[in-house]
Amino acid sequence: MNLTESRAAYCTATYRCYDEKADFNKKAQGIAVGLTVGSWTDLPEARKAEMEKHLGRVVSVDVHEPAAGEPASGRYADITVAYPDVNFSRDIPALLVTVFGKLSMDGKIKLIDLGFSDGFLSAFPGPRFGLQGVRDLLGVHNRPLLMSIFKSVIGHDLPALREQFYQQAAGGVDLIKDDEILFENPLTPIERRVEICMEAAAQASQVTGQKLLYAVNLTGPTFSLIDQARKAINAGANALLFNVLAYGFDALSELSRHPDIRVPIMAHPALAGALYPSQYHGIAANVLLGKLMRLAGADLVLFPSPYGSVVMPREENLAIKEALLTAHAGHLATSFPVPSAGIHPGLVPLILKDFGGEVVVNAGGGVHGHPMGAAAGGRAFRQAIDGCLAGRPLREYAAEGHPELQAAIDAWGIKE
Amino acid sequence: MNLTESRAAYCTATYRCYDEKADFNKKAQGIAVGLTVGSWTDLPEARKAEMEKHLGRVVSVDVHEPAAGEPASGRYADITVAYPDVNFSRDIPALLVTVFGKLSMDGKIKLIDLGFSDGFLSAFPGPRFGLQGVRDLLGVHNRPLLMSIFKSVIGHDLPALREQFYQQAAGGVDLIKDDEILFENPLTPIERRVEICMEAAAQASQVTGQKLLYAVNLTGPTFSLIDQARKAINAGANALLFNVLAYGFDALSELSRHPDIRVPIMAHPALAGALYPSQYHGIAANVLLGKLMRLAGADLVLFPSPYGSVVMPREENLAIKEALLTAHAGHLATSFPVPSAGIHPGLVPLILKDFGGEVVVNAGGGVHGHPMGAAAGGRAFRQAIDGCLAGRPLREYAAEGHPELQAAIDAWGIKE
């Protein structure tokens, strides 16, 4: 099949299929026909001419036979099939149901890549702000951003929340996000929460001289999400956090393009671990948390870092980064990668080595658990970032009048 | 923890965690605290008194040590944790993000059960029709129902669709469902599709003397689903098919309770294979396709049968059936189980043995591929059902003037 034709009018899906003895070429043909026109060889010729534009095509079949001595269970093939755009509407549920709806239940098969046609892509505006837009909002263009996460705030009241917010903000973080398990509740309802947190942000700004985005958790019934977002934005919210996988990619896609929702959206990976980690089933992390999040319009995307307790292998992390940052996606703006979990200041050199400068350094315990308090925690991270950008070894930089960084290094060490 | 207290105000989640050497009791405590109040032992006593109602509780930890000679990798524990309702709003995204949002990414852990508190359950009306309501609509109370699935209809026009519909309906099926990969398209747009299919249903009804539900595929943008459903219903649709997992359970939950959507909703399992089959990750089938589908209000639930090419082990099938049919779920109506894939008339005795009488016998190829045509395919299934209910061996029953059943047995055999 001609590659140009393919890019224009066919979306592709790549599957890794494990089978000890399958004829993978036959399997690939079965997928290409079965998930599109249903049957082909028994169609009359006249009908074939009509149906050809609906027929799926096998793009490639790469069989990996186990080496001598390896178990037969390791036999797999990577199969790429092209699906005509004309078969499905231009939304993510239609694409996913077409390429992996029934097929997901057909033995050991994992969706490891998706390719979007120009036609399909054209229906998606992508991230409204994207990486560059978030930088513009904050006025920060020359360094990685720093984010901190509310520690558990269930059962806390508004004054307690405000205090926690202020302490984080005062340390010089660029973004603060809600805990993703903080839902609409009588103690800290969304509008009041936004009001007092934005107040605290303004107060901190007088000390730090910098701007701050607060991503408040957008939750509740699906068909009320737009109203809920409007409520938050009218109360002053300048960003939203969204548990995308609990609602489906299309909800994000529609929120991100809605004319009333003119603030960045941060995608949380909650529930992603039900989908990506298995070798044999599910959807690979670069598709789930990379390509699809960006396509659906996430301005920032959280995913498990390779450094902490909640671990994702480094190569999977870098594949997500690639999907968020590279130019594969036509007109789509890039999305900020936010590797999360287990981050402390001594990891900053490694994060910058792995991710480069276009990354959000994101910490929870690494801010709140700082021996000198949360504000010092923020400062320690900012110092670590400054030290790295200046090309200085962190220990030396800490010793030169950066006691917060020094305390962080004493507490958690350095990993390079 | 007191069981009565638990049922009233705590939802429970049970996890299967694999770890060769973890202290599972400590892990369970870590989950119960970490996913609720965040920290506990270091709280002042006065604060503990305030926070106690937000604290998760470990209900049970059952450790399965590998037997002598078994690999250490087989060591696991089933951990049940109770989560206070007061921590989350009464919707499925909030529950799932609370109990398995971050935790899903924390090593080898699978969500294998959920228990809904009375308080949480009270926010869910459940299936509007349920099993009994679907029987009432059809006026069929004394036998399993029979459903047939459109074979691939992508690229077909309205007359072709109508003809295929009529052939299925004329065989005496009770329900016909769209192909789940048929989306809004210019050849067979939903309103016209409903009109011509309902016409064909009326025509067939004059031959068969029976009613029929046509589940048309509800697709498109999330926030337009209600409008799309209204459009279909106004055009005459008397049931809807919905790819629940592509949109999230909450979309189904809201559709099923919407005052304008007074037709049964059939839940399709598309994408479920990305979530349930792994031993180590994801969400077990009885939770995903059983408890949550019923809670969200599915009147009928499709899932992979244990008989066909797309296979689910029999015990998982029966666990789904249990979740859909048993009384665990308070006031919720029961949902019709629809085991699907690979069904032919010779399997009917086995289906009735496994599922009892409260089941929808659902066939695609077993209807369309019948040697005498689709209408004969439907009749063969009805004959098989009648024969089973009369307690007759199928071969004997076929020989007594039931040529369609005979032809089906000749083609596909009998499995008992």
CSV table of C-alpha atoms in Angstrom, one decimal, chain B residues 395 405-413:
chain,number,residue,atom,x,y,z
B,395,ARG,CA,-30.7,-34.7,17.5
B,405,LEU,CA,-32.0,-27.3,13.3
B,406,GLN,CA,-31.0,-30.5,11.5
B,407,ALA,CA,-29.0,-28.4,9.0
B,408,ALA,CA,-27.3,-26.4,11.7
B,409,ILE,CA,-26.3,-29.6,13.5
B,410,ASP,CA,-25.0,-31.0,10.3
B,411,ALA,CA,-22.9,-27.9,9.8
B,412,TRP,CA,-21.6,-27.2,13.3
B,413,GLY,CA,-22.4,-30.3,15.4
